[in-house]
Coordinates of C-alpha atoms and ligand atoms in Angstrom, one line a residue:
M1 CA -57.4 11.7 28.7
A2 CA -53.6 11.3 28.9
K3 CA -51.7 14.5 28.2
V4 CA -50.1 14.6 24.8
Q5 CA -46.4 14.7 25.1
K6 CA -44.8 17.5 23.1
N7 CA -41.6 16.9 21.2
F8 CA -39.1 19.6 20.3
V9 CA -36.4 18.8 17.7
C10 CA -33.2 20.5 16.8
A11 CA -33.0 21.1 13.1
N12 CA -29.2 20.9 13.1
C13 CA -28.4 17.7 15.0
G14 CA -31.8 16.0 15.4
A15 CA -31.7 15.9 19.2
V16 CA -35.2 15.5 20.7
T17 CA -36.2 17.4 23.9
T18 CA -39.5 17.8 25.8
K19 CA -39.2 21.5 26.2
W20 CA -38.2 24.4 24.0
S21 CA -35.0 26.2 24.5
G22 CA -33.0 28.8 22.6
R23 CA -29.9 26.7 22.4
C24 CA -29.6 23.0 21.6
D25 CA -27.9 21.0 24.4
G26 CA -26.8 18.5 21.9
C27 CA -24.9 20.6 19.4
G28 CA -24.8 24.0 20.9
E29 CA -26.5 25.7 17.9
W30 CA -28.8 28.7 18.6
N31 CA -32.4 29.0 17.4
T32 CA -32.6 25.6 15.8
I33 CA -35.2 24.0 18.1
S34 CA -38.8 23.8 17.0
E35 CA -41.9 21.8 17.9
E36 CA -42.5 18.7 15.9
K37 CA -46.0 17.5 15.3
P38 CA -46.6 13.8 15.5
L39 CA -46.9 12.2 12.0
S40 CA -50.5 10.9 12.6
A41 CA -53.0 13.4 13.9
S42 CA -55.1 10.8 15.8
G43 CA -52.1 9.8 18.0
P44 CA -51.1 6.3 18.9
S45 CA -53.8 3.6 18.9
K46 CA -55.0 2.5 22.4
K47 CA -54.8 -1.2 21.6
T48 CA -51.5 -2.8 22.2
L49 CA -50.0 -4.7 19.2
G50 CA -49.9 -7.9 21.2
G51 CA -53.7 -7.8 21.6
M52 CA -54.3 -7.7 17.9
R53 CA -54.1 -10.7 15.6
G54 CA -51.6 -10.1 12.8
K55 CA -50.6 -12.6 10.2
E56 CA -47.6 -14.8 10.5
I57 CA -44.6 -13.9 8.5
P58 CA -42.6 -16.5 6.7
L59 CA -39.2 -17.3 8.2
S60 CA -36.3 -18.8 6.5
S61 CA -32.9 -20.2 7.5
L62 CA -29.5 -18.5 6.9
S63 CA -28.4 -21.3 4.6
A64 CA -30.9 -20.4 1.9
K65 CA -28.9 -19.7 -1.3
E66 CA -28.8 -16.1 -2.3
A67 CA -27.4 -15.0 -5.6
P68 CA -25.3 -11.8 -5.5
P69 CA -27.4 -8.8 -6.4
P70 CA -27.4 -8.1 -10.2
R71 CA -25.5 -4.8 -10.7
T72 CA -25.5 -2.3 -13.5
A73 CA -22.2 -0.7 -14.1
S74 CA -22.4 2.8 -15.4
G75 CA -19.0 2.6 -17.2
M76 CA -17.8 5.5 -15.0
D77 CA -15.3 3.3 -13.1
E78 CA -14.6 5.6 -10.2
F79 CA -18.3 5.9 -9.5
D80 CA -19.0 2.1 -9.9
R81 CA -16.1 1.2 -7.6
V82 CA -17.5 3.4 -4.8
L83 CA -20.9 1.7 -5.2
G84 CA -19.2 -1.7 -4.8
G85 CA -19.2 -2.6 -8.5
G86 CA -22.2 -1.0 -9.9
L87 CA -25.8 0.0 -9.0
V88 CA -27.9 -2.6 -7.2
P89 CA -31.6 -2.5 -8.1
A90 CA -34.0 -1.1 -5.5
S91 CA -31.2 0.4 -3.5
A92 CA -31.3 3.8 -1.8
I93 CA -28.2 6.0 -2.0
L94 CA -27.5 9.2 -0.2
V95 CA -24.8 11.6 -1.7
G96 CA -23.8 14.4 0.7
G97 CA -21.4 17.3 0.1
D98 CA -20.8 21.0 0.5
P99 CA -22.8 23.4 -1.8
G100 CA -21.0 23.9 -5.1
I101 CA -18.7 20.9 -4.7
G102 CA -20.2 19.3 -7.8
K103 CA -22.9 16.9 -6.7
S104 CA -25.4 17.9 -9.4
T105 CA -22.6 17.7 -12.0
L106 CA -21.5 14.2 -10.8
L107 CA -25.1 12.9 -10.7
L108 CA -26.0 14.3 -14.1
Q109 CA -23.0 12.6 -15.6
A110 CA -23.7 9.4 -13.8
A111 CA -27.4 9.6 -14.8
A112 CA -26.4 9.9 -18.5
K113 CA -24.0 7.0 -18.1
F114 CA -26.6 4.8 -16.5
A115 CA -29.1 5.7 -19.3
G116 CA -26.4 4.7 -21.8
A117 CA -26.1 1.4 -20.0
G118 CA -29.8 0.8 -20.7
L119 CA -31.6 2.0 -17.5
K120 CA -34.6 4.3 -17.6
V121 CA -33.4 7.3 -15.6
I122 CA -35.4 10.2 -14.2
Y123 CA -33.6 13.3 -12.7
I124 CA -35.8 15.4 -10.5
S125 CA -34.3 18.8 -9.6
G126 CA -35.8 20.7 -6.7
E127 CA -33.2 23.4 -6.7
E128 CA -32.8 24.4 -10.4
A129 CA -35.2 24.9 -13.2
S130 CA -35.2 22.4 -16.1
A131 CA -33.6 25.0 -18.3
Q132 CA -30.7 25.3 -16.0
V133 CA -30.2 21.6 -15.8
R134 CA -30.4 21.4 -19.6
M135 CA -27.8 24.1 -19.9
R136 CA -25.5 22.1 -17.7
A137 CA -26.1 19.0 -19.7
Q138 CA -25.2 20.9 -22.9
R139 CA -22.0 22.1 -21.3
L140 CA -21.1 18.6 -20.3
G141 CA -21.9 17.3 -23.8
L142 CA -24.8 15.2 -22.5
A143 CA -27.7 16.8 -24.3
E144 CA -28.4 13.7 -26.3
A145 CA -28.5 11.4 -23.2
S146 CA -31.9 9.7 -22.7
V147 CA -32.4 11.1 -19.2
Q148 CA -35.9 12.4 -18.3
L149 CA -35.9 15.7 -16.5
G150 CA -38.3 17.1 -13.9
A151 CA -38.2 20.3 -11.8
E152 CA -40.5 19.8 -8.8
T153 CA -40.5 19.8 -5.0
N154 CA -43.9 18.4 -4.2
L155 CA -43.3 14.9 -3.1
R156 CA -46.9 13.7 -3.9
D157 CA -46.6 14.8 -7.5
I158 CA -43.2 13.3 -7.8
L159 CA -44.3 9.9 -6.5
T160 CA -47.3 9.9 -8.8
T161 CA -45.1 10.6 -11.7
L162 CA -42.6 7.9 -10.8
E163 CA -45.5 5.5 -10.3
A164 CA -46.7 6.1 -13.8
E165 CA -43.3 6.2 -15.4
Q166 CA -41.8 3.1 -13.7
P167 CA -38.1 4.2 -14.0
D168 CA -35.1 2.1 -13.0
L169 CA -33.2 5.0 -11.3
V170 CA -34.4 8.2 -9.9
I171 CA -32.2 11.1 -8.8
I172 CA -33.6 13.5 -6.3
D173 CA -31.6 16.8 -6.1
S174 CA -31.9 17.6 -3.2
I175 CA -33.7 15.9 -0.4
Q176 CA -33.7 19.2 1.6
T177 CA -35.9 20.9 -1.0
M178 CA -38.6 18.1 -1.0
W179 CA -41.9 18.9 0.5
A180 CA -44.4 16.4 1.7
D181 CA -47.9 18.1 2.0
N182 CA -49.0 15.8 4.9
V183 CA -46.2 17.1 7.2
E184 CA -46.7 20.5 8.7
S185 CA -43.3 22.1 8.6
A186 CA -41.1 24.0 6.2
P187 CA -39.0 22.2 3.6
G188 CA -35.6 21.4 4.9
S189 CA -36.8 21.0 8.5
V190 CA -36.1 17.7 10.3
S191 CA -39.6 16.3 10.0
Q192 CA -39.8 17.2 6.2
V193 CA -36.5 15.7 5.4
R194 CA -37.3 12.6 7.4
A195 CA -40.7 12.1 5.9
A196 CA -39.5 12.7 2.3
A197 CA -36.6 10.3 2.7
H198 CA -38.9 7.7 4.3
E199 CA -41.4 8.0 1.4
L200 CA -38.8 7.8 -1.3
V201 CA -36.9 4.9 0.3
T202 CA -40.1 3.0 0.8
F203 CA -41.0 3.7 -2.8
A204 CA -37.6 2.4 -3.9
K205 CA -37.9 -0.8 -1.9
T206 CA -41.5 -1.7 -2.9
R207 CA -41.3 -0.8 -6.6
G208 CA -37.7 -2.0 -7.3
V209 CA -36.5 1.4 -8.2
S210 CA -33.1 2.7 -7.2
V211 CA -33.1 6.2 -5.7
V212 CA -30.2 8.6 -5.3
L213 CA -30.9 11.4 -2.7
V214 CA -28.6 14.4 -2.8
G215 CA -28.1 15.9 0.7
H216 CA -26.4 19.1 1.9
V217 CA -23.9 19.1 4.6
T218 CA -23.7 21.5 7.5
K219 CA -20.6 23.5 8.2
E220 CA -19.4 20.8 10.6
G221 CA -19.4 18.5 7.6
Q222 CA -22.3 16.3 8.6
L223 CA -25.4 15.7 6.5
A224 CA -28.0 18.4 7.4
G225 CA -31.2 17.1 8.8
P226 CA -31.5 14.1 11.1
R227 CA -29.0 11.3 11.1
V228 CA -31.9 8.9 10.7
V229 CA -31.7 9.5 6.9
E230 CA -28.3 7.9 7.0
H231 CA -29.8 4.8 8.7
M232 CA -32.7 4.6 6.2
V233 CA -30.6 4.3 3.1
D234 CA -28.3 1.4 2.0
T235 CA -25.4 3.5 0.9
V236 CA -24.0 6.9 2.1
L237 CA -21.5 8.6 -0.1
Y238 CA -19.7 11.9 0.6
F239 CA -18.5 14.0 -2.2
E240 CA -15.6 16.2 -0.9
G241 CA -12.7 18.3 -2.0
E242 CA -10.9 21.5 -1.1
R243 CA -12.2 24.7 -2.7
G244 CA -8.9 25.7 -4.2
H245 CA -8.1 22.3 -5.6
Q246 CA -9.4 20.6 -8.8
F247 CA -9.8 17.1 -7.5
R248 CA -12.9 15.7 -5.8
L249 CA -13.2 12.5 -3.7
L250 CA -16.3 10.4 -3.6
R251 CA -16.1 8.4 -0.4
A252 CA -18.3 5.5 0.7
V253 CA -18.9 5.9 4.5
K254 CA -21.6 3.2 4.6
N255 CA -22.4 0.6 2.0
R256 CA -24.7 -2.4 2.6
F257 CA -23.7 -3.8 -0.8
G258 CA -19.9 -3.3 -0.9
P259 CA -16.8 -2.2 1.0
A260 CA -17.1 1.0 3.0
H261 CA -14.3 3.6 2.9
E262 CA -13.8 3.0 -0.8
I263 CA -12.9 6.2 -2.7
G264 CA -13.4 7.4 -6.3
V265 CA -11.3 10.3 -7.5
F266 CA -12.4 12.9 -10.0
E267 CA -11.1 16.1 -11.3
M268 CA -13.3 19.1 -12.0
T269 CA -12.6 20.5 -15.4
G270 CA -14.2 23.1 -17.7
D271 CA -16.4 20.4 -19.1
G272 CA -17.4 18.4 -16.1
L273 CA -15.8 15.8 -13.9
S274 CA -13.2 13.6 -15.4
E275 CA -12.1 10.4 -13.7
V276 CA -8.6 10.1 -12.2
T277 CA -7.4 6.6 -12.6
N278 CA -4.0 7.2 -10.9
P279 CA -4.6 9.3 -7.8
S280 CA -1.2 8.9 -6.3
A281 CA 0.4 11.0 -9.0
L282 CA -2.1 13.8 -8.1
F283 CA -1.3 14.0 -4.4
L284 CA 2.5 14.0 -4.8
S285 CA 4.1 17.3 -5.4
E286 CA 6.5 17.7 -8.2
R287 CA 10.0 17.8 -6.9
D288 CA 13.5 17.0 -8.0
E289 CA 15.4 17.4 -4.7
P290 CA 14.4 15.9 -1.4
V291 CA 13.0 18.6 0.9
P292 CA 13.2 18.6 4.7
G293 CA 9.9 18.1 6.4
S294 CA 8.3 16.3 3.4
V295 CA 7.6 12.5 3.7
V296 CA 5.7 10.3 1.3
F297 CA 3.2 8.0 3.0
A298 CA 2.1 4.8 1.3
G299 CA -1.6 4.7 2.4
I300 CA -4.7 2.7 1.7
E301 CA -8.1 4.3 1.0
G302 CA -10.8 1.6 1.0
T303 CA -9.3 -1.2 -1.0
R304 CA -7.0 1.0 -3.0
P305 CA -3.4 2.2 -2.3
V306 CA -2.8 5.9 -2.5
L307 CA 0.5 7.7 -1.9
V308 CA 0.2 11.1 -0.2
E309 CA 2.8 13.5 0.9
F310 CA 3.0 14.9 4.5
Q311 CA 4.6 18.3 4.9
A312 CA 5.8 19.6 8.3
L313 CA 7.2 22.9 9.3
V314 CA 8.8 23.3 12.7
A315 CA 9.9 26.8 13.8
P316 CA 10.7 28.6 17.0
S317 CA 7.5 30.1 18.4
P318 CA 7.2 33.9 19.1
H319 CA 4.1 33.1 21.2
A320 CA 3.9 32.1 24.9
Q321 CA 1.8 29.1 23.7
A322 CA 3.3 27.3 20.7
R323 CA 1.1 26.7 17.8
R324 CA -0.1 23.3 16.5
T325 CA -1.8 23.6 13.1
V326 CA -3.0 20.6 11.1
V327 CA -4.6 20.4 7.7
G328 CA -5.8 17.0 6.4
W329 CA -5.1 15.0 9.5
D330 CA -6.3 14.6 13.1
G331 CA -5.1 17.3 15.5
S332 CA -5.3 15.1 18.6
R333 CA -3.3 12.4 16.8
L334 CA -0.6 15.0 16.1
A335 CA -0.5 15.9 19.8
M336 CA -0.1 12.2 20.6
I337 CA 2.9 11.8 18.3
L338 CA 4.6 14.9 19.6
A339 CA 4.1 13.5 23.1
V340 CA 5.6 10.1 22.1
L341 CA 8.6 11.8 20.4
E342 CA 9.1 13.9 23.5
S343 CA 8.8 11.3 26.2
R344 CA 10.1 8.1 24.5
C345 CA 12.8 9.6 22.3
G346 CA 13.7 12.7 24.3
I347 CA 13.1 15.1 21.4
P348 CA 11.2 18.1 22.8
F349 CA 8.9 20.3 20.7
A350 CA 8.2 22.8 23.5
G351 CA 8.6 26.4 22.3
L352 CA 8.4 25.3 18.7
D353 CA 5.4 26.0 16.4
V354 CA 4.4 22.9 14.5
Y355 CA 2.5 23.0 11.2
L356 CA 1.4 19.8 9.4
N357 CA -0.2 19.6 6.0
V358 CA -1.3 16.8 3.7
A359 CA -0.4 17.9 0.1
G360 CA -3.1 18.2 -2.5
G361 CA -5.9 18.8 0.0
M362 CA -6.3 15.1 0.8
K363 CA -7.6 14.0 4.2
V364 CA -5.9 11.0 5.8
S365 CA -7.5 9.1 8.7
E366 CA -5.4 5.9 8.7
P367 CA -3.4 5.3 11.9
A368 CA -0.8 3.8 9.6
A369 CA 0.3 7.4 8.8
D370 CA 1.7 7.8 12.3
L371 CA 5.3 6.9 11.3
A372 CA 5.1 9.2 8.3
V373 CA 4.0 12.1 10.5
A374 CA 6.7 11.4 13.0
A375 CA 9.3 11.3 10.2
A376 CA 8.0 14.6 8.7
L377 CA 8.2 16.3 12.1
L378 CA 11.7 15.0 12.8
S379 CA 12.8 15.8 9.3
A380 CA 11.5 19.4 9.7
R381 CA 13.0 19.8 13.2
E382 CA 16.4 18.5 12.2
D383 CA 16.3 20.1 8.8
A384 CA 17.4 16.8 7.3
A385 CA 15.5 15.3 4.3
L386 CA 14.6 11.7 4.0
P387 CA 15.9 9.9 0.8
K388 CA 13.8 11.0 -2.2
D389 CA 12.9 7.5 -3.3
C390 CA 11.6 6.4 0.1
V391 CA 8.0 5.8 1.4
V392 CA 7.1 5.4 5.0
F393 CA 4.2 3.7 6.8
G394 CA 3.4 2.2 10.3
E395 CA 1.3 2.7 13.4
L396 CA 2.9 4.1 16.5
S397 CA 2.0 2.9 20.0
L398 CA 2.2 5.1 23.1
S399 CA 5.2 3.1 24.2
G400 CA 7.1 4.2 21.2
G401 CA 6.9 0.8 19.5
L402 CA 5.9 0.4 15.8
R403 CA 3.0 -1.8 14.9
P404 CA 2.7 -3.5 11.6
V405 CA -0.3 -2.4 9.5
G406 CA -2.4 -4.2 6.9
Q407 CA -1.9 -4.5 3.1
T408 CA 1.9 -4.0 3.2
E409 CA 2.2 -5.7 -0.2
N410 CA -0.3 -3.4 -1.9
R411 CA 1.4 -0.3 -0.4
L412 CA 4.8 -1.4 -1.7
K413 CA 3.4 -2.2 -5.2
E414 CA 1.9 1.2 -5.5
A415 CA 5.1 2.9 -4.4
K416 CA 7.1 0.8 -6.9
K417 CA 4.7 1.8 -9.6
L418 CA 5.3 5.5 -9.0
G419 CA 9.0 5.1 -9.1
F420 CA 10.0 4.7 -5.4
S421 CA 12.6 2.1 -4.5
S422 CA 12.7 1.8 -0.7
A423 CA 10.3 1.8 2.2
I424 CA 10.5 2.1 6.0
A425 CA 8.0 -0.1 7.8
P426 CA 7.4 -1.7 11.2
S427 CA 9.0 -5.1 11.9
H428 CA 7.0 -8.2 11.0
S429 CA 5.3 -6.4 8.1
K430 CA 4.0 -9.1 5.7
A431 CA 5.8 -7.8 2.6
G432 CA 5.2 -10.7 0.2
E433 CA 8.0 -12.1 -2.0
K434 CA 8.7 -9.9 -5.0
S435 CA 7.8 -6.3 -4.3
G436 CA 11.1 -5.1 -5.9
M437 CA 11.4 -2.6 -3.0
A438 CA 14.2 -2.4 -0.5
L439 CA 12.3 -2.7 2.8
R440 CA 13.8 -1.5 6.0
Q441 CA 11.9 -2.9 9.0
M442 CA 12.1 -1.2 12.4
S443 CA 10.6 -2.2 15.7
D444 CA 10.5 1.1 17.5
L445 CA 10.7 4.9 17.1
I446 CA 14.0 5.2 18.8
G447 CA 15.6 2.8 16.3
F448 CA 14.0 4.8 13.5
V449 CA 15.3 8.1 14.8
G450 CA 18.8 6.7 15.3
E451 CA 19.0 5.1 11.9
I452 CA 17.5 7.9 9.8
F453 CA 18.6 11.1 11.6
G454 CA 21.5 9.8 13.6
A455 CA 21.2 9.4 17.3
G456 CA 20.7 12.6 19.2
Ligands
LIG501 P1 -22.7 21.7 -8.9 O1 -22.7 20.4 -9.5 O2 -23.8 22.7 -9.2 O3 -22.5 21.6 -7.3 P2 -23.5 21.2 -6.2 O4 -24.7 20.5 -6.9 O5 -22.7 20.3 -5.3 O6 -23.9 22.4 -5.5 O7 -21.2 22.3 -9.3 C1 -21.0 23.7 -9.2 C2 -19.6 24.0 -9.4 O8 -18.9 23.2 -10.4 C3 -19.5 25.4 -10.0 O9 -18.8 26.2 -9.0 C4 -18.9 25.3 -11.3 C5 -18.2 24.0 -11.3 N1 -18.3 23.4 -12.6 C6 -17.1 23.3 -13.4 O10 -16.0 23.7 -13.0 N2 -17.2 22.6 -14.6 C7 -18.4 22.2 -15.1 O11 -18.4 21.6 -16.2 C8 -19.5 22.3 -14.3 C9 -20.9 21.8 -14.8 C10 -19.5 22.9 -13.1
LIG502 MG1 -26.7 21.1 -7.0

């Protein structure tokens, strides 16, 4: 008899190894590796699949007409937008986020909205007792919503209930607390999370029920448990925000039924999350006078323009090794821009501490922010403020050239709406006809430095 191959799985990153060790080679975490039992006790069947007769599956051509999926809008616009225009029947959605960020609050509010839109909604809480969820609902003013509540972690009982109730939408809060009794490991372990997600997603697909799975994230900001859960579901949303700040972002990182990278903006208030329809106003700090080191970037998040403010501080360093501290932006991208400023424009930052911050706790990942960052750094270093009514955007190449970025027209429109009147952008930006903004186009960083801060 062939020797059964043992599998060991890291509970943090999901890496599979053939032998146990104290530290995972994949993610470097200690004490996260445990043995994983195969799903079926009998092991793989000896017969190869090719030897057995199956039945032929029907094939169709690509040209077959497919109507767009019918969607149910909750009426919570920020939530619907992130889903791609509403909830698609039989879809599986994963919502990840730090503990305490407001996932349960968001989903309870969404559940009530969907129930109001005519869906039969069941909310299963594995973390809180029904009474706790009811108390939250009362606080949110949702006590009258026709959402059915269950507090359970046993997956078998949950599936039996769902089978009997035939809901349109099920919310599972959270997938880490679910426990399948046919899998021999503790709730929250990789095999349990994977098995529970698999069962629930299969149930969603075969019964035409939409499921929303709530997932915790690790301290590195990734969904705890195996990444395979992300592959199993149709849509992955992250609910994020800074602890000290009121606002929360719901961000689509994967969506089979709509655009990815779409964001919805909410504000956490005393009675639940309220929608923020004009996020740009939220991320700009109130100021009357232009401040050195502060530059407004006209960005795009998903399909929606958002203005954010970059703040830089450059000061002589008391340390042998100067500090580079970034909040809300990519640290290695900052290093790249400092290098371009130094070698292409001859502006050294050696011996200077550099701090870069995105105001309001927003995180920016667009390369189009390069020019705004360079402008903020220069403005801080030279102690010279940019004009108050000016927004900046453009990608920087290593040669010091500026590259045009997409959606110039939308960026300009948003800036105009918020009272800005001029913009600095790369040459050849497709600005459209009537933006109402004075657009200054520049082809490289040296030109930009010369024009805005005076050569030298
Ligand atoms: P919760 O939805 O329980 O977070 P999660 O499910 O992601 O762990 O939200 C908890 C936090 O939200 C808690 O710190 C209190 C705050 N909160 C409010 O500020 N206002 C409210 O109306 C509610 C319900 C919660
Ligand atoms: Mg919760």
